[in-house]
XYZ file of C-alpha atoms in Angstrom:
120
model
C 47.611 104.524 58.456
C 48.710 108.118 58.658
C 47.066 111.018 60.409
C 46.963 114.404 58.719
C 47.865 117.351 60.915
C 48.220 120.905 59.608
C 48.195 119.537 56.066
C 51.027 117.065 56.704
C 50.665 113.291 56.887
C 52.428 111.664 59.842
C 52.433 107.852 60.102
C 50.878 106.256 63.151
C 53.366 104.691 65.549
C 52.427 101.094 64.718
C 53.089 101.641 61.001
C 56.577 103.153 61.362
C 59.123 100.661 60.005
C 62.858 100.235 60.422
C 63.233 100.082 56.648
C 61.660 103.532 56.227
C 63.761 104.972 59.060
C 66.996 103.517 57.663
C 66.149 104.874 54.210
C 65.421 108.316 55.663
C 68.664 108.380 57.648
C 70.800 107.081 54.767
C 71.148 110.579 53.315
C 73.764 112.817 54.977
C 71.572 115.939 54.810
C 68.610 114.164 56.400
C 70.877 112.745 59.094
C 72.188 116.264 59.727
C 68.609 117.538 60.107
C 67.862 114.776 62.631
C 71.033 115.419 64.626
C 70.384 119.162 64.666
C 66.810 118.641 65.876
C 67.977 116.179 68.526
C 70.378 118.786 69.891
C 67.672 121.481 69.950
C 65.399 121.945 72.941
C 62.684 123.461 70.724
C 61.160 122.764 67.291
C 62.980 124.462 64.413
C 61.662 126.024 61.226
C 62.604 124.734 57.788
C 64.879 127.695 57.062
C 66.988 126.982 60.148
C 67.510 123.435 58.890
C 68.272 124.132 55.225
C 72.077 124.407 55.571
C 72.211 126.487 52.382
C 70.461 123.859 50.242
C 67.759 124.835 47.719
C 64.205 124.945 49.068
C 63.017 122.275 46.599
C 65.737 119.888 47.766
C 64.918 120.483 51.412
C 61.180 119.978 50.814
C 62.035 116.531 49.482
C 64.193 115.730 52.527
C 61.515 116.905 54.982
C 58.881 114.824 53.140
C 61.050 111.665 53.397
C 61.703 112.262 57.109
C 57.981 112.841 57.785
C 56.897 109.774 55.793
C 59.355 107.588 57.707
C 57.964 108.756 61.047
C 61.203 110.408 62.170
C 60.031 114.009 61.847
C 56.917 115.881 62.932
C 56.017 119.104 61.131
C 53.416 121.572 62.382
C 52.323 124.861 60.832
C 52.437 127.931 63.055
C 51.210 130.814 60.948
C 53.522 130.949 57.937
C 56.247 128.893 59.597
C 56.605 125.130 59.438
C 58.085 123.934 62.713
C 59.899 120.601 62.802
C 60.653 118.327 65.707
C 62.087 114.868 66.143
C 59.525 112.221 67.135
C 62.023 110.956 69.688
C 59.627 109.652 72.353
C 57.671 107.614 69.808
C 60.854 106.309 68.152
C 62.324 105.311 71.534
C 59.121 103.414 72.400
C 58.907 101.675 69.024
C 62.613 100.893 68.580
C 64.410 101.199 71.947
C 68.047 102.259 71.562
C 67.849 103.010 67.839
C 67.973 106.793 68.051
C 70.581 106.690 70.822
C 72.787 104.660 68.473
C 72.084 106.928 65.481
C 72.827 110.037 67.512
C 75.970 108.610 69.087
C 74.578 108.663 72.604
C 75.887 105.197 73.394
C 79.425 103.861 73.264
C 80.517 102.498 69.920
C 83.658 101.487 68.086
C 85.423 104.068 65.981
C 85.007 103.826 62.216
C 88.576 102.541 61.863
C 88.040 99.815 64.469
C 84.737 98.757 62.932
C 86.116 98.637 59.382
C 89.111 96.569 60.498
C 86.875 93.769 61.793
C 86.195 90.947 59.336
C 82.575 90.364 58.410
C 81.351 86.974 59.571
C 78.103 85.301 58.584
C 75.481 85.179 61.309
């Protein structure tokens, strides 16, 4: 189920899935939005997060991030303010956002790619 707030649908915590989050974060622009929001102490408007991309493209990216449960958007007058749903994501999937945002130790890309893949 999703709740509608300021005209935007945001999924309830219990319906947020890893598959939707991974899909949302698989795009480099969406990942950049998430990392920028994580580094910000305050919600940011859509224009501050567009990185020079067309408005129609960014609307699509914001919609995917909202639908996955990663992003919360609220209308304040004519501005749409976006924030990361970090507390909810940390409760639902502990450690996931820390890993995505590089807040925990991890192997470098070269080290990780040099390791052979082994079946589980």
